[in-house]
Amino acid sequence: MRDWPNHYSYSQKSEFCGRKLWYRYRDERKIKPPPTASMQIGNIVEDGVRLLLDNRMGVTRNESIESVVSASMEKRVFGMESSEATKVVEALPKMCDMVALYERHIDYEPICMQAKIHLKIKGVRRPFTGYADIVAKRGDSYVIIDLKTKEKKPSKPQEGWVQQLALYAIWGAFEYDLSELPATENHVLIRRKNDVDFVKFDNWVSEKDVSELILTARDLEWRVENDYFPINRSHTLCDSRYCGFYELCHEEVKVDEAEVYRAFAV
């Protein structure tokens, strides 16, 4: 019985391309792809939000939003590909504005940030792990919040957001000994060309969401156990902006030019 990987993450459960899963779970090199600009911008904004929430949780930090965001940016662009690093540096003013905007929308009492998730699902040998961005309370009620950063304002939660929060909500119910699932929300900070914006989605987890979570978790383990990793280059997310394995995959998995017109027969 295989002992690697020893856990799964939510982001891999919903992966659109089997090849990405293969790099993540089967490639003996255990390659960690370089972070994209979008990924690092999200991480930097979260570091800025942590400053706001630390101050509200009594951890006084005599720092400004600008200094925290700038320090986080300098740390995170180190080692990035130059073109991606440039995108992050150019986004510095917007990232500061996004954090400042979010401060005006905090209507909860934070308990913690980046709470470690560890949840077992029946029928799945490996546990799911991850981090809930924000665990908070409004009055006597718990709420789990997932932060997102986008370039365009979404009109509704994207596919998979509710299932991700379902995983966090089930963990929260066990962690805090709740009789029902806590409320869940997506807080989305948008960096448009000329300004920034904010939108909140209240996501009420349903039985259907939990059912789909279980089914797709079992499906992920089946794929890992049976080495089923079909490539999917026709997907809109097969792009260097969204996939850290993009360059490596296109270099390693391709049809040789001399074979292109000899690969067919009638």
Coordinates of N, CA, C and O in Angstrom, one line a residue, residues 114-228:
Q114 N -5.5 31.6 9.4 CA -4.8 30.4 8.9 C -4.9 29.2 9.9 O -3.9 28.6 10.3
A115 N -6.1 28.9 10.3 CA -6.3 27.8 11.2 C -6.0 26.5 10.4 O -6.5 26.3 9.3
K116 N -5.2 25.6 11.0 CA -4.8 24.3 10.3 C -6.0 23.4 10.3 O -6.6 23.1 11.4
I117 N -6.4 22.9 9.1 CA -7.5 21.9 8.9 C -6.9 20.5 8.8 O -5.9 20.3 8.1
H118 N -7.5 19.6 9.5 CA -7.1 18.2 9.4 C -8.4 17.4 9.5 O -8.9 17.3 10.6
L119 N -8.9 16.8 8.4 CA -10.2 16.2 8.4 C -10.1 14.9 7.7 O -9.7 14.8 6.5
K120 N -10.6 13.8 8.3 CA -10.7 12.5 7.7 C -12.1 12.3 7.1 O -13.1 12.7 7.7
I121 N -12.2 11.7 5.9 CA -13.4 11.4 5.3 C -13.5 9.9 5.1 O -12.6 9.2 4.6
K122 N -14.7 9.3 5.5 CA -14.8 7.9 5.4 C -14.7 7.4 4.0 O -15.3 8.0 3.1
G123 N -14.0 6.3 3.8 CA -13.8 5.9 2.4 C -12.6 6.5 1.7 O -12.3 6.1 0.6
V124 N -11.9 7.4 2.4 CA -10.7 8.0 1.9 C -9.6 7.8 2.9 O -9.7 8.2 4.0
R125 N -8.5 7.1 2.5 CA -7.5 6.7 3.4 C -6.7 7.8 3.9 O -6.3 7.9 5.1
R126 N -6.4 8.8 3.1 CA -5.6 9.9 3.5 C -6.4 11.1 3.9 O -7.5 11.4 3.3
P127 N -6.0 11.8 5.0 CA -6.8 13.0 5.4 C -6.6 14.2 4.5 O -5.7 14.3 3.7
F128 N -7.6 15.1 4.6 CA -7.5 16.4 3.9 C -6.9 17.4 4.9 O -7.3 17.5 6.0
T129 N -6.0 18.2 4.4 CA -5.4 19.2 5.2 C -5.5 20.6 4.4 O -5.6 20.6 3.2
G130 N -5.4 21.6 5.2 CA -5.4 23.0 4.6 C -5.4 24.0 5.6 O -5.2 23.7 6.8
Y131 N -5.8 25.2 5.3 CA -5.8 26.3 6.2 C -7.0 27.2 5.9 O -7.2 27.6 4.8
A132 N -7.8 27.4 7.0 CA -9.0 28.3 6.9 C -8.4 29.7 7.1 O -7.8 30.0 8.1
D133 N -8.7 30.6 6.2 CA -8.1 32.0 6.2 C -8.5 32.7 7.6 O -7.6 33.2 8.3
I134 N -9.8 32.7 7.9 CA -10.2 33.5 9.1 C -11.3 32.7 9.8 O -12.3 32.2 9.1
V135 N -11.2 32.5 11.1 CA -12.2 31.9 11.9 C -12.6 33.1 12.8 O -11.8 33.7 13.5
A136 N -13.9 33.4 12.9 CA -14.4 34.6 13.6 C -15.8 34.3 14.3 O -16.4 33.2 14.1
K137 N -16.2 35.3 15.0 CA -17.6 35.2 15.6 C -18.3 36.6 15.4 O -17.7 37.6 15.4
R138 N -19.6 36.4 15.1 CA -20.5 37.6 15.2 C -21.5 37.3 16.3 O -22.3 36.4 16.2
G139 N -21.4 38.0 17.4 CA -22.2 37.7 18.5 C -21.8 36.3 19.0 O -20.6 36.1 19.3
D140 N -22.8 35.4 19.1 CA -22.5 34.1 19.6 C -22.3 33.1 18.5 O -22.1 31.9 18.8
S141 N -22.3 33.5 17.2 CA -22.3 32.6 16.1 C -20.9 32.6 15.5 O -20.2 33.7 15.3
Y142 N -20.4 31.4 15.1 CA -19.1 31.3 14.4 C -19.3 31.5 12.9 O -20.4 31.2 12.4
V143 N -18.2 32.0 12.3 CA -18.2 32.2 10.9 C -16.8 31.9 10.4 O -15.8 32.2 11.0
I144 N -16.7 31.1 9.3 CA -15.4 30.8 8.6 C -15.4 31.6 7.3 O -16.3 31.5 6.5
I145 N -14.3 32.3 7.1 CA -14.2 33.2 6.0 C -13.0 32.8 5.1 O -11.9 32.6 5.6
D146 N -13.2 32.8 3.8 CA -12.1 32.5 2.9 C -11.9 33.8 2.1 O -12.8 34.3 1.5
L147 N -10.7 34.3 2.1 CA -10.3 35.5 1.3 C -9.9 35.1 -0.1 O -9.2 34.1 -0.3
K148 N -10.3 35.9 -1.0 CA -10.0 35.8 -2.4 C -9.5 37.1 -3.0 O -10.0 38.2 -2.5
T149 N -8.6 37.1 -3.9 CA -8.2 38.3 -4.7 C -8.4 38.1 -6.1 O -8.1 37.0 -6.6
K150 N -9.1 39.0 -6.8 CA -9.4 38.8 -8.2 C -9.2 40.2 -9.0 O -9.1 41.2 -8.4
E151 N -9.0 40.0 -10.3 CA -8.9 41.2 -11.1 C -10.2 41.7 -11.7 O -10.3 42.8 -12.1
K152 N -11.2 40.8 -11.6 CA -12.6 41.2 -12.1 C -13.6 40.8 -11.0 O -13.4 39.8 -10.3
K153 N -14.6 41.7 -10.8 CA -15.6 41.5 -9.7 C -16.5 40.3 -10.1 O -17.2 40.5 -11.1
P154 N -16.5 39.2 -9.4 CA -17.5 38.1 -9.7 C -18.9 38.5 -9.3 O -19.1 39.2 -8.3
S155 N -19.8 38.0 -10.1 CA -21.2 38.2 -9.7 C -21.8 37.1 -8.8 O -22.8 37.3 -8.2
K156 N -21.0 36.0 -8.7 CA -21.4 34.9 -7.8 C -20.2 34.1 -7.5 O -19.1 34.2 -8.1
P157 N -20.2 33.3 -6.4 CA -19.1 32.5 -6.1 C -18.7 31.5 -7.2 O -19.5 31.0 -7.9
Q158 N -17.4 31.4 -7.4 CA -16.9 30.5 -8.5 C -17.1 29.0 -8.1 O -17.3 28.7 -6.9
E159 N -17.1 28.2 -9.1 CA -17.3 26.8 -8.9 C -16.2 26.3 -7.9 O -15.0 26.5 -8.1
G160 N -16.6 25.5 -6.9 CA -15.7 25.0 -6.0 C -15.5 25.8 -4.7 O -15.1 25.2 -3.7
W161 N -15.9 27.1 -4.7 CA -15.7 27.9 -3.5 C -16.6 27.3 -2.4 O -16.1 27.3 -1.2
V162 N -17.8 26.9 -2.7 CA -18.7 26.5 -1.6 C -18.2 25.1 -1.1 O -18.2 24.9 0.2
Q163 N -17.7 24.2 -1.9 CA -17.2 23.0 -1.5 C -16.0 23.1 -0.6 O -15.8 22.4 0.4
Q164 N -15.2 24.1 -0.9 CA -14.0 24.4 -0.1 C -14.4 24.8 1.3 O -13.9 24.4 2.3
L165 N -15.4 25.7 1.3 CA -16.0 26.2 2.6 C -16.7 25.1 3.4 O -16.7 25.1 4.6
A166 N -17.3 24.1 2.6 CA -17.9 23.0 3.3 C -16.9 22.2 4.1 O -17.2 21.8 5.2
L167 N -15.7 22.0 3.5 CA -14.7 21.3 4.2 C -14.3 22.0 5.5 O -14.2 21.4 6.5
Y168 N -14.1 23.3 5.3 CA -13.8 24.1 6.5 C -14.9 24.1 7.6 O -14.6 24.1 8.8
A169 N -16.1 24.2 7.1 CA -17.3 24.3 8.0 C -17.4 23.0 8.8 O -17.7 23.0 10.0
I170 N -17.2 21.8 8.2 CA -17.3 20.5 8.9 C -16.2 20.5 9.9 O -16.4 20.0 11.1
W171 N -15.0 20.9 9.5 CA -13.9 20.9 10.5 C -14.2 21.8 11.7 O -14.0 21.5 12.8
G172 N -14.8 23.0 11.4 CA -15.2 24.0 12.4 C -16.2 23.4 13.4 O -16.1 23.7 14.6
A173 N -17.1 22.6 12.9 CA -18.1 22.1 13.8 C -17.5 21.1 14.8 O -17.9 21.1 15.9
F174 N -16.5 20.3 14.3 CA -15.8 19.4 15.2 C -14.9 20.2 16.2 O -14.9 19.9 17.4
E175 N -14.2 21.1 15.6 CA -13.2 21.9 16.4 C -13.8 22.7 17.5 O -13.2 22.7 18.6
Y176 N -15.0 23.2 17.3 CA -15.6 24.1 18.3 C -16.8 23.5 18.9 O -17.6 24.1 19.6
D177 N -17.0 22.1 18.7 CA -18.1 21.4 19.3 C -19.4 22.0 19.1 O -20.2 22.3 20.0
L178 N -19.7 22.3 17.8 CA -21.0 23.0 17.4 C -22.0 22.0 17.1 O -21.7 20.9 16.5
S179 N -23.3 22.3 17.3 CA -24.4 21.4 17.0 C -24.8 21.5 15.5 O -25.6 20.7 15.0
E180 N -24.3 22.6 14.9 CA -24.6 22.8 13.4 C -23.4 23.4 12.8 O -22.5 23.9 13.5
L181 N -23.4 23.4 11.5 CA -22.3 23.9 10.7 C -22.2 25.4 10.9 O -23.2 26.1 10.9
P182 N -21.0 26.0 11.1 CA -20.9 27.5 11.2 C -21.2 28.1 9.9 O -21.2 27.5 8.8
A183 N -21.5 29.4 9.9 CA -21.7 30.2 8.7 C -20.4 30.3 7.9 O -19.3 30.2 8.5
T184 N -20.5 30.4 6.6 CA -19.3 30.5 5.8 C -19.5 31.6 4.8 O -20.5 31.9 4.3
E185 N -18.3 32.3 4.5 CA -18.4 33.5 3.6 C -17.1 33.5 2.7 O -16.0 33.1 3.2
N186 N -17.3 34.0 1.5 CA -16.1 34.4 0.7 C -16.0 36.0 0.8 O -17.0 36.6 0.5
H187 N -14.9 36.5 1.1 CA -14.6 37.9 1.0 C -13.6 38.1 -0.1 O -12.5 37.7 -0.1
V188 N -14.1 38.8 -1.1 CA -13.3 38.9 -2.4 C -12.9 40.4 -2.5 O -13.7 41.3 -2.6
L189 N -11.6 40.6 -2.6 CA -11.0 41.9 -2.9 C -10.5 41.9 -4.3 O -9.8 41.0 -4.8
I190 N -11.0 43.0 -5.0 CA -10.8 43.1 -6.5 C -9.8 44.2 -6.8 O -10.0 45.3 -6.3
R191 N -8.8 44.0 -7.6 CA -7.9 45.0 -8.1 C -8.2 45.2 -9.6 O -7.7 44.5 -10.4
R192 N -9.0 46.3 -9.8 CA -9.2 46.6 -11.2 C -8.1 47.5 -11.7 O -7.2 48.0 -11.0
K193 N -8.2 47.9 -13.0 CA -7.2 48.8 -13.6 C -7.1 50.1 -12.9 O -6.0 50.6 -12.6
N194 N -8.2 50.7 -12.5 CA -8.2 52.1 -12.0 C -8.6 52.2 -10.5 O -8.5 53.2 -9.9
D195 N -9.1 51.1 -9.9 CA -9.6 51.1 -8.5 C -9.6 49.8 -7.9 O -9.2 48.8 -8.5
V196 N -10.0 49.7 -6.7 CA -10.2 48.4 -6.0 C -11.6 48.3 -5.5 O -12.3 49.3 -5.4
D197 N -12.1 47.1 -5.2 CA -13.5 46.9 -4.8 C -13.5 45.7 -3.9 O -12.6 44.9 -3.7
F198 N -14.7 45.5 -3.3 CA -14.9 44.4 -2.4 C -16.3 43.8 -2.5 O -17.3 44.6 -2.8
V199 N -16.4 42.5 -2.5 CA -17.7 41.9 -2.5 C -17.7 40.7 -1.5 O -16.7 40.0 -1.3
K200 N -18.9 40.5 -0.8 CA -19.0 39.4 0.1 C -20.1 38.4 -0.4 O -21.1 38.9 -0.8
F201 N -19.8 37.1 -0.3 CA -20.8 36.1 -0.6 C -21.0 35.3 0.6 O -20.1 34.7 1.3
D202 N -22.3 35.2 1.0 CA -22.7 34.3 2.1 C -23.0 33.0 1.5 O -23.9 32.8 0.7
N203 N -22.2 32.0 1.9 CA -22.4 30.6 1.3 C -22.9 29.7 2.3 O -22.2 29.3 3.2
W204 N -24.2 29.3 2.2 CA -24.8 28.4 3.1 C -24.6 27.0 2.6 O -25.1 26.6 1.6
V205 N -23.8 26.2 3.3 CA -23.4 24.9 2.9 C -24.6 23.9 3.0 O -25.3 23.9 4.1
S206 N -24.9 23.2 1.9 CA -26.1 22.3 1.9 C -25.6 20.9 1.9 O -24.4 20.5 1.8
E207 N -26.6 20.0 2.1 CA -26.3 18.5 2.0 C -25.7 18.2 0.7 O -24.8 17.3 0.6
K208 N -26.2 18.8 -0.4 CA -25.6 18.5 -1.7 C -24.1 18.9 -1.8 O -23.3 18.1 -2.4
D209 N -23.8 20.0 -1.2 CA -22.4 20.4 -1.2 C -21.5 19.4 -0.5 O -20.4 19.1 -0.9
V210 N -22.0 18.9 0.7 CA -21.2 17.9 1.4 C -21.1 16.6 0.7 O -20.1 16.0 0.7
S211 N -22.2 16.2 0.0 CA -22.2 15.0 -0.8 C -21.2 15.1 -1.9 O -20.4 14.1 -2.1
E212 N -21.1 16.2 -2.6 CA -20.2 16.4 -3.7 C -18.8 16.4 -3.2 O -17.8 15.9 -3.8
L213 N -18.6 17.0 -2.0 CA -17.3 17.0 -1.4 C -16.8 15.6 -1.1 O -15.6 15.2 -1.4
I214 N -17.6 14.7 -0.6 CA -17.3 13.3 -0.3 C -17.0 12.6 -1.6 O -16.0 11.9 -1.7
L215 N -17.8 12.7 -2.6 CA -17.6 12.0 -3.8 C -16.4 12.4 -4.6 O -15.6 11.5 -5.0
T216 N -16.1 13.7 -4.6 CA -14.9 14.1 -5.3 C -13.6 13.8 -4.5 O -12.5 13.5 -5.1
A217 N -13.7 13.7 -3.2 CA -12.6 13.3 -2.4 C -12.3 11.8 -2.7 O -11.1 11.4 -2.8
R218 N -13.3 11.0 -2.7 CA -13.1 9.6 -3.0 C -12.6 9.4 -4.5 O -11.7 8.5 -4.7
D219 N -13.0 10.2 -5.4 CA -12.6 10.2 -6.8 C -11.1 10.5 -6.8 O -10.3 9.9 -7.6
L220 N -10.6 11.5 -6.1 CA -9.2 11.9 -6.1 C -8.4 10.7 -5.6 O -7.4 10.4 -6.2
E221 N -8.8 10.1 -4.5 CA -8.0 8.9 -4.1 C -8.0 7.8 -5.1 O -6.9 7.1 -5.3
W222 N -9.1 7.6 -5.8 CA -9.1 6.5 -6.8 C -8.1 6.8 -7.9 O -7.4 5.9 -8.3
R223 N -8.0 8.1 -8.3 CA -7.1 8.5 -9.3 C -5.7 8.3 -8.9 O -4.8 7.8 -9.6
V224 N -5.4 8.6 -7.6 CA -4.0 8.5 -7.1 C -3.7 7.0 -7.0 O -2.6 6.6 -7.4
E225 N -4.6 6.2 -6.5 CA -4.3 4.8 -6.3 C -4.1 4.0 -7.6 O -3.4 3.0 -7.7
N226 N -4.8 4.5 -8.6 CA -4.8 3.8 -9.9 C -4.0 4.5 -11.0 O -4.1 4.1 -12.2
D227 N -3.2 5.5 -10.6 CA -2.4 6.2 -11.5 C -3.1 6.7 -12.8 O -2.7 6.6 -13.9
Y228 N -4.3 7.3 -12.5 CA -5.1 7.8 -13.6 C -5.0 9.4 -13.6 O -5.6 10.0 -12.8

